[in-house]
Amino acid sequence: KNEVEQSPQNLTAQEGEFITINCSYSVGISALHWLQQHPGGGIVSLFMLSSGKKKHGRLIATINIQEKHSSLHITASHPRDSAVYICAVLNSGGSNYKLTFGKGTLLTVNP
Amino acid sequence: EAQVTQNPRYLITVTGKKLTVTCSQNMNHEYMSWYRQDPGLGLRQIYYSMNVEVTDKGDVPEGYKVSRKEKRNFPLILESPSPNQTSLYFCASSPSSPSYEQYFGPGTRLTVT
């Protein structure tokens, strides 16, 4: 079983809809990243979380350490939000310099 | 401009022909890492480096070598490439550890025939 599970794998939405992407992990972590990868391959970092909630524009990321769960929300979604969203965790046990990734959620926002 | 660069961006090669993919960052970051991305498997870490002359294995290091002689450069070496190393490769850096924001290079698409 993968240490990091994302759901859903694929998500299609209409422009303007509220989007939620989930990430669950099975190990103790010291940090969790949300990444965005547009078609064409480039990866950008959206958030790094160790607790609580962060907001940047229309994007909100939350983490619940006790439940080992994080969510990425997109408000008022737009076609330019279409991308793969990837969750990655930094394990707090053993080597804490290795990142483990979820397999990603493909989001398509239709106009 | 702060950036991570990789070269080449695309490479087609043959089995057994040694190759090097270069990675360079201009942000004075201590941590650098290599990942490969494969359909259905997502991103997986190959090697990482905490600082000059300090490197360690990630989850899929077999068939790869790295070196960190200078802070800004972290080349990935495939001494005898095989078709199962056909993949999309990303280099990334962050200030001191992966608990900080990661800056990714543009990716290198490698095909080994």
PDB file of C-alpha atoms in Angstrom:
ATOM      1  CA  LYS A   1       0.000   0.000   0.000  1.00  0.00           C
ATOM      2  CA  ASN A   2       1.360   3.408  -0.982  1.00  0.00           C
ATOM      3  CA  GLU A   3       2.261   5.580   1.994  1.00  0.00           C
ATOM      4  CA  VAL A   4       0.493   8.537   0.357  1.00  0.00           C
ATOM      5  CA  GLU A   5      -2.955   8.163  -1.177  1.00  0.00           C
ATOM      6  CA  GLN A   6      -4.726  10.879  -3.134  1.00  0.00           C
ATOM      7  CA  SER A   7      -8.373  11.071  -4.088  1.00  0.00           C
ATOM      8  CA  PRO A   8      -9.923  11.402  -6.483  1.00  0.00           C
ATOM      9  CA  GLN A   9      -7.522  10.267  -9.212  1.00  0.00           C
ATOM     10  CA  ASN A  10      -9.430  12.280 -11.803  1.00  0.00           C
ATOM     11  CA  LEU A  11     -11.770  15.210 -11.316  1.00  0.00           C
ATOM     12  CA  THR A  12     -13.771  17.158 -13.885  1.00  0.00           C
ATOM     13  CA  ALA A  13     -15.479  20.394 -12.892  1.00  0.00           C
ATOM     14  CA  GLN A  14     -17.287  23.314 -14.451  1.00  0.00           C
ATOM     15  CA  GLU A  15     -15.775  26.750 -14.237  1.00  0.00           C
ATOM     16  CA  GLY A  16     -16.695  28.398 -10.973  1.00  0.00           C
ATOM     17  CA  GLU A  17     -17.102  25.225  -8.952  1.00  0.00           C
ATOM     18  CA  PHE A  18     -15.466  24.626  -5.575  1.00  0.00           C
ATOM     19  CA  ILE A  19     -12.859  21.869  -5.804  1.00  0.00           C
ATOM     20  CA  THR A  20     -11.489  19.604  -3.078  1.00  0.00           C
ATOM     21  CA  ILE A  21      -8.581  17.208  -3.509  1.00  0.00           C
ATOM     22  CA  ASN A  22      -7.658  14.894  -0.658  1.00  0.00           C
ATOM     23  CA  CYS A  23      -4.389  13.403   0.548  1.00  0.00           C
ATOM     24  CA  SER A  24      -4.088  10.716   3.216  1.00  0.00           C
ATOM     25  CA  TYR A  25      -0.839   9.307   4.534  1.00  0.00           C
ATOM     26  CA  SER A  26       0.057   6.443   6.809  1.00  0.00           C
ATOM     27  CA  VAL A  27       3.276   7.599   8.482  1.00  0.00           C
ATOM     28  CA  GLY A  28       4.250  10.345  10.900  1.00  0.00           C
ATOM     29  CA  ILE A  29       5.314  13.390   8.960  1.00  0.00           C
ATOM     30  CA  SER A  30       7.164  16.618   9.601  1.00  0.00           C
ATOM     31  CA  ALA A  31       5.899  18.426   6.492  1.00  0.00           C
ATOM     32  CA  LEU A  32       3.466  18.044   3.626  1.00  0.00           C
ATOM     33  CA  HIS A  33       3.733  19.679   0.206  1.00  0.00           C
ATOM     34  CA  TRP A  34       1.140  20.386  -2.430  1.00  0.00           C
ATOM     35  CA  LEU A  35       2.532  20.673  -5.957  1.00  0.00           C
ATOM     36  CA  GLN A  36       0.981  21.605  -9.297  1.00  0.00           C
ATOM     37  CA  GLN A  37       2.029  20.169 -12.638  1.00  0.00           C
ATOM     38  CA  HIS A  38       0.597  21.662 -15.824  1.00  0.00           C
ATOM     39  CA  PRO A  39       0.459  19.817 -19.137  1.00  0.00           C
ATOM     40  CA  GLY A  40       3.946  20.113 -20.571  1.00  0.00           C
ATOM     41  CA  GLY A  41       5.472  18.961 -17.316  1.00  0.00           C
ATOM     42  CA  GLY A  42       6.664  21.888 -15.198  1.00  0.00           C
ATOM     43  CA  ILE A  43       6.168  21.428 -11.444  1.00  0.00           C
ATOM     44  CA  VAL A  44       5.598  24.291  -9.038  1.00  0.00           C
ATOM     45  CA  SER A  45       5.260  24.241  -5.293  1.00  0.00           C
ATOM     46  CA  LEU A  46       1.911  25.544  -4.018  1.00  0.00           C
ATOM     47  CA  PHE A  47       2.107  25.007  -0.270  1.00  0.00           C
ATOM     48  CA  MET A  48       4.220  23.513   2.474  1.00  0.00           C
ATOM     49  CA  LEU A  49       2.265  22.633   5.622  1.00  0.00           C
ATOM     50  CA  SER A  50       3.230  21.282   8.997  1.00  0.00           C
ATOM     51  CA  SER A  51      -0.004  22.241  10.753  1.00  0.00           C
ATOM     52  CA  GLY A  52      -3.219  24.197  10.322  1.00  0.00           C
ATOM     53  CA  LYS A  53      -4.195  25.995   7.172  1.00  0.00           C
ATOM     54  CA  LYS A  54      -2.648  28.182   4.469  1.00  0.00           C
ATOM     55  CA  LYS A  55      -4.296  30.350   1.822  1.00  0.00           C
ATOM     56  CA  HIS A  56      -2.919  31.807  -1.373  1.00  0.00           C
ATOM     57  CA  GLY A  57      -5.384  33.534  -3.648  1.00  0.00           C
ATOM     58  CA  ARG A  58      -8.128  31.038  -4.518  1.00  0.00           C
ATOM     59  CA  LEU A  59      -6.177  28.101  -3.118  1.00  0.00           C
ATOM     60  CA  ILE A  60      -6.511  26.852   0.438  1.00  0.00           C
ATOM     61  CA  ALA A  61      -4.616  23.938   1.976  1.00  0.00           C
ATOM     62  CA  THR A  62      -5.423  22.332   5.308  1.00  0.00           C
ATOM     63  CA  ILE A  63      -3.829  19.565   7.296  1.00  0.00           C
ATOM     64  CA  ASN A  64      -5.054  17.452  10.215  1.00  0.00           C
ATOM     65  CA  ILE A  65      -2.016  15.805  11.777  1.00  0.00           C
ATOM     66  CA  GLN A  66      -4.030  13.539  14.092  1.00  0.00           C
ATOM     67  CA  GLU A  67      -6.122  12.185  11.223  1.00  0.00           C
ATOM     68  CA  LYS A  68      -3.123  12.049   8.831  1.00  0.00           C
ATOM     69  CA  HIS A  69      -5.064  13.934   6.187  1.00  0.00           C
ATOM     70  CA  SER A  70      -4.686  17.050   4.088  1.00  0.00           C
ATOM     71  CA  SER A  71      -7.005  18.777   1.645  1.00  0.00           C
ATOM     72  CA  LEU A  72      -6.399  21.227  -1.166  1.00  0.00           C
ATOM     73  CA  HIS A  73      -9.361  23.463  -2.017  1.00  0.00           C
ATOM     74  CA  ILE A  74      -9.783  25.657  -5.071  1.00  0.00           C
ATOM     75  CA  THR A  75     -12.512  28.276  -4.920  1.00  0.00           C
ATOM     76  CA  ALA A  76     -14.123  29.700  -8.060  1.00  0.00           C
ATOM     77  CA  SER A  77     -12.251  27.233 -10.274  1.00  0.00           C
ATOM     78  CA  HIS A  78     -11.037  28.358 -13.696  1.00  0.00           C
ATOM     79  CA  PRO A  79      -9.869  26.445 -16.781  1.00  0.00           C
ATOM     80  CA  ARG A  80      -6.306  27.586 -16.074  1.00  0.00           C
ATOM     81  CA  ASP A  81      -6.477  25.513 -12.847  1.00  0.00           C
ATOM     82  CA  SER A  82      -6.509  22.382 -15.032  1.00  0.00           C
ATOM     83  CA  ALA A  83      -3.404  20.468 -13.976  1.00  0.00           C
ATOM     84  CA  VAL A  84      -2.187  17.513 -11.977  1.00  0.00           C
ATOM     85  CA  TYR A  85      -2.051  18.208  -8.237  1.00  0.00           C
ATOM     86  CA  ILE A  86       0.456  16.187  -6.256  1.00  0.00           C
ATOM     87  CA  CYS A  87       0.761  15.662  -2.517  1.00  0.00           C
ATOM     88  CA  ALA A  88       4.174  14.840  -1.020  1.00  0.00           C
ATOM     89  CA  VAL A  89       5.129  14.068   2.572  1.00  0.00           C
ATOM     90  CA  LEU A  90       8.352  14.306   4.505  1.00  0.00           C
ATOM     91  CA  ASN A  91       8.557  11.343   6.843  1.00  0.00           C
ATOM     92  CA  SER A  92       9.420  12.311  10.412  1.00  0.00           C
ATOM     93  CA  GLY A  93      10.931   8.902  11.182  1.00  0.00           C
ATOM     94  CA  GLY A  94      14.198   7.529   9.860  1.00  0.00           C
ATOM     95  CA  SER A  95      15.702   9.772   7.211  1.00  0.00           C
ATOM     96  CA  ASN A  96      13.807  13.051   7.235  1.00  0.00           C
ATOM     97  CA  TYR A  97      15.303  14.198   3.973  1.00  0.00           C
ATOM     98  CA  LYS A  98      13.265  11.970   1.661  1.00  0.00           C
ATOM     99  CA  LEU A  99       9.976  12.955   0.067  1.00  0.00           C
ATOM    100  CA  THR A 100       7.254  10.415  -0.708  1.00  0.00           C
ATOM    101  CA  PHE A 101       4.699  11.381  -3.331  1.00  0.00           C
ATOM    102  CA  GLY A 102       1.094  10.572  -4.063  1.00  0.00           C
ATOM    103  CA  LYS A 103       0.242   9.585  -7.615  1.00  0.00           C
ATOM    104  CA  GLY A 104      -1.510  12.835  -8.316  1.00  0.00           C
ATOM    105  CA  THR A 105      -5.023  14.072  -9.079  1.00  0.00           C
ATOM    106  CA  LEU A 106      -5.786  15.159 -12.635  1.00  0.00           C
ATOM    107  CA  LEU A 107      -8.119  18.152 -12.522  1.00  0.00           C
ATOM    108  CA  THR A 108      -9.932  19.359 -15.635  1.00  0.00           C
ATOM    109  CA  VAL A 109     -11.975  22.537 -15.393  1.00  0.00           C
ATOM    110  CA  ASN A 110     -14.291  23.114 -18.322  1.00  0.00           C
ATOM    111  CA  PRO A 111     -15.420  26.600 -19.359  1.00  0.00           C
TER     112      PRO A 111
ATOM    113  CA  GLU B   1      16.128  35.137 -11.974  1.00  0.00           C
ATOM    114  CA  ALA B   2      16.049  32.349  -9.377  1.00  0.00           C
ATOM    115  CA  GLN B   3      15.898  29.065 -11.189  1.00  0.00           C
ATOM    116  CA  VAL B   4      16.884  25.442 -11.503  1.00  0.00           C
ATOM    117  CA  THR B   5      18.170  24.465 -14.930  1.00  0.00           C
ATOM    118  CA  GLN B   6      18.535  21.015 -16.421  1.00  0.00           C
ATOM    119  CA  ASN B   7      20.267  19.877 -19.577  1.00  0.00           C
ATOM    120  CA  PRO B   8      19.476  18.340 -21.897  1.00  0.00           C
ATOM    121  CA  ARG B   9      15.704  18.746 -21.942  1.00  0.00           C
ATOM    122  CA  TYR B  10      15.243  15.819 -24.305  1.00  0.00           C
ATOM    123  CA  LEU B  11      17.551  12.896 -24.946  1.00  0.00           C
ATOM    124  CA  ILE B  12      17.234   9.710 -26.955  1.00  0.00           C
ATOM    125  CA  THR B  13      20.054   7.257 -26.436  1.00  0.00           C
ATOM    126  CA  VAL B  14      20.903   3.590 -26.741  1.00  0.00           C
ATOM    127  CA  THR B  15      21.339   0.924 -24.102  1.00  0.00           C
ATOM    128  CA  GLY B  16      24.731   1.037 -22.407  1.00  0.00           C
ATOM    129  CA  LYS B  17      25.887   4.454 -23.581  1.00  0.00           C
ATOM    130  CA  LYS B  18      26.892   6.478 -20.533  1.00  0.00           C
ATOM    131  CA  LEU B  19      25.132   9.803 -20.112  1.00  0.00           C
ATOM    132  CA  THR B  20      24.964  12.700 -17.691  1.00  0.00           C
ATOM    133  CA  VAL B  21      22.020  14.992 -17.026  1.00  0.00           C
ATOM    134  CA  THR B  22      23.160  18.254 -15.514  1.00  0.00           C
ATOM    135  CA  CYS B  23      21.305  20.242 -12.856  1.00  0.00           C
ATOM    136  CA  SER B  24      22.262  23.681 -11.645  1.00  0.00           C
ATOM    137  CA  GLN B  25      20.634  26.165  -9.242  1.00  0.00           C
ATOM    138  CA  ASN B  26      21.474  29.810  -8.626  1.00  0.00           C
ATOM    139  CA  MET B  27      19.771  30.234  -5.241  1.00  0.00           C
ATOM    140  CA  ASN B  28      22.598  29.022  -2.987  1.00  0.00           C
ATOM    141  CA  HIS B  29      20.391  26.141  -1.856  1.00  0.00           C
ATOM    142  CA  GLU B  30      21.905  23.405   0.254  1.00  0.00           C
ATOM    143  CA  TYR B  31      19.415  20.633  -0.571  1.00  0.00           C
ATOM    144  CA  MET B  32      19.159  19.175  -4.071  1.00  0.00           C
ATOM    145  CA  SER B  33      17.370  16.099  -5.291  1.00  0.00           C
ATOM    146  CA  TRP B  34      16.619  14.008  -8.361  1.00  0.00           C
ATOM    147  CA  TYR B  35      13.231  12.458  -9.116  1.00  0.00           C
ATOM    148  CA  ARG B  36      11.837  10.344 -11.882  1.00  0.00           C
ATOM    149  CA  GLN B  37       8.224  10.420 -12.983  1.00  0.00           C
ATOM    150  CA  ASP B  38       6.527   7.471 -14.642  1.00  0.00           C
ATOM    151  CA  PRO B  39       2.893   6.964 -15.683  1.00  0.00           C
ATOM    152  CA  GLY B  40       0.943   5.221 -12.954  1.00  0.00           C
ATOM    153  CA  LEU B  41       3.835   5.452 -10.482  1.00  0.00           C
ATOM    154  CA  GLY B  42       4.085   9.192  -9.963  1.00  0.00           C
ATOM    155  CA  LEU B  43       7.226  10.901  -8.754  1.00  0.00           C
ATOM    156  CA  ARG B  44       9.897   8.864  -7.006  1.00  0.00           C
ATOM    157  CA  GLN B  45      13.096  10.098  -5.429  1.00  0.00           C
ATOM    158  CA  ILE B  46      16.376   8.792  -6.870  1.00  0.00           C
ATOM    159  CA  TYR B  47      19.094  10.553  -4.862  1.00  0.00           C
ATOM    160  CA  TYR B  48      19.371  13.636  -2.728  1.00  0.00           C
ATOM    161  CA  SER B  49      22.132  15.816  -1.359  1.00  0.00           C
ATOM    162  CA  MET B  50      22.104  17.786   1.847  1.00  0.00           C
ATOM    163  CA  ASN B  51      25.220  19.774   0.946  1.00  0.00           C
ATOM    164  CA  VAL B  52      28.512  19.596  -0.902  1.00  0.00           C
ATOM    165  CA  GLU B  53      29.984  16.087  -0.761  1.00  0.00           C
ATOM    166  CA  VAL B  54      26.913  14.777   1.136  1.00  0.00           C
ATOM    167  CA  THR B  55      24.607  12.546  -0.881  1.00  0.00           C
ATOM    168  CA  ASP B  56      22.202   9.724  -0.029  1.00  0.00           C
ATOM    169  CA  LYS B  57      19.925   7.273  -1.752  1.00  0.00           C
ATOM    170  CA  GLY B  58      16.250   7.873  -2.324  1.00  0.00           C
ATOM    171  CA  ASP B  59      13.724   5.174  -3.077  1.00  0.00           C
ATOM    172  CA  VAL B  60      14.945   4.140  -6.540  1.00  0.00           C
ATOM    173  CA  PRO B  61      18.745   4.656  -6.746  1.00  0.00           C
ATOM    174  CA  GLU B  62      19.633   1.515  -8.715  1.00  0.00           C
ATOM    175  CA  GLY B  63      21.383   2.310 -11.989  1.00  0.00           C
ATOM    176  CA  TYR B  64      22.125   5.926 -11.099  1.00  0.00           C
ATOM    177  CA  LYS B  65      25.036   7.849  -9.646  1.00  0.00           C
ATOM    178  CA  VAL B  66      25.300  11.422  -8.437  1.00  0.00           C
ATOM    179  CA  SER B  67      27.981  13.788  -7.263  1.00  0.00           C
ATOM    180  CA  ARG B  68      27.929  17.133  -5.467  1.00  0.00           C
ATOM    181  CA  LYS B  69      31.310  18.774  -5.849  1.00  0.00           C
ATOM    182  CA  GLU B  70      29.929  22.290  -5.914  1.00  0.00           C
ATOM    183  CA  LYS B  71      26.901  23.686  -4.132  1.00  0.00           C
ATOM    184  CA  ARG B  72      25.161  24.812  -7.315  1.00  0.00           C
ATOM    185  CA  ASN B  73      25.529  21.604  -9.372  1.00  0.00           C
ATOM    186  CA  PHE B  74      24.102  18.135  -8.903  1.00  0.00           C
ATOM    187  CA  PRO B  75      24.553  15.975 -12.012  1.00  0.00           C
ATOM    188  CA  LEU B  76      22.767  12.651 -12.493  1.00  0.00           C
ATOM    189  CA  ILE B  77      24.886   9.967 -14.124  1.00  0.00           C
ATOM    190  CA  LEU B  78      23.614   6.855 -15.871  1.00  0.00           C
ATOM    191  CA  GLU B  79      26.701   4.734 -16.477  1.00  0.00           C
ATOM    192  CA  SER B  80      24.936   2.022 -18.459  1.00  0.00           C
ATOM    193  CA  PRO B  81      21.405   3.125 -19.299  1.00  0.00           C
ATOM    194  CA  SER B  82      18.713   0.528 -19.841  1.00  0.00           C
ATOM    195  CA  PRO B  83      15.225   0.844 -21.363  1.00  0.00           C
ATOM    196  CA  ASN B  84      13.612   0.743 -17.897  1.00  0.00           C
ATOM    197  CA  GLN B  85      15.287   4.091 -17.214  1.00  0.00           C
ATOM    198  CA  THR B  86      13.176   5.718 -19.908  1.00  0.00           C
ATOM    199  CA  SER B  87      11.381   8.371 -17.890  1.00  0.00           C
ATOM    200  CA  LEU B  88      10.838  12.054 -17.170  1.00  0.00           C
ATOM    201  CA  TYR B  89      13.477  13.311 -14.753  1.00  0.00           C
ATOM    202  CA  PHE B  90      13.241  16.330 -12.471  1.00  0.00           C
ATOM    203  CA  CYS B  91      15.879  18.033 -10.413  1.00  0.00           C
ATOM    204  CA  ALA B  92      14.807  20.171  -7.461  1.00  0.00           C
ATOM    205  CA  SER B  93      16.402  22.296  -4.792  1.00  0.00           C
ATOM    206  CA  SER B  94      15.392  23.908  -1.506  1.00  0.00           C
ATOM    207  CA  PRO B  95      17.148  26.120   1.026  1.00  0.00           C
ATOM    208  CA  SER B  96      18.198  23.508   3.584  1.00  0.00           C
ATOM    209  CA  SER B  97      15.875  20.510   3.607  1.00  0.00           C
ATOM    210  CA  PRO B  98      12.697  19.266   1.930  1.00  0.00           C
ATOM    211  CA  SER B  99      10.678  20.834   4.738  1.00  0.00           C
ATOM    212  CA  TYR B 100      11.070  24.040   2.738  1.00  0.00           C
ATOM    213  CA  GLU B 101       9.541  24.953  -0.601  1.00  0.00           C
ATOM    214  CA  GLN B 102      10.962  22.879  -3.420  1.00  0.00           C
ATOM    215  CA  TYR B 103      12.061  24.563  -6.656  1.00  0.00           C
ATOM    216  CA  PHE B 104      11.870  22.237  -9.628  1.00  0.00           C
ATOM    217  CA  GLY B 105      13.782  22.235 -12.883  1.00  0.00           C
ATOM    218  CA  PRO B 106      11.911  21.996 -16.200  1.00  0.00           C
ATOM    219  CA  GLY B 107      12.433  18.257 -16.571  1.00  0.00           C
ATOM    220  CA  THR B 108      14.469  16.016 -18.868  1.00  0.00           C
ATOM    221  CA  ARG B 109      12.667  13.477 -21.007  1.00  0.00           C
ATOM    222  CA  LEU B 110      14.971  10.492 -21.512  1.00  0.00           C
ATOM    223  CA  THR B 111      14.329   7.630 -23.902  1.00  0.00           C
ATOM    224  CA  VAL B 112      16.644   4.618 -23.856  1.00  0.00           C
ATOM    225  CA  THR B 113      16.257   2.253 -26.815  1.00  0.00           C
TER     226      THR B 113
END
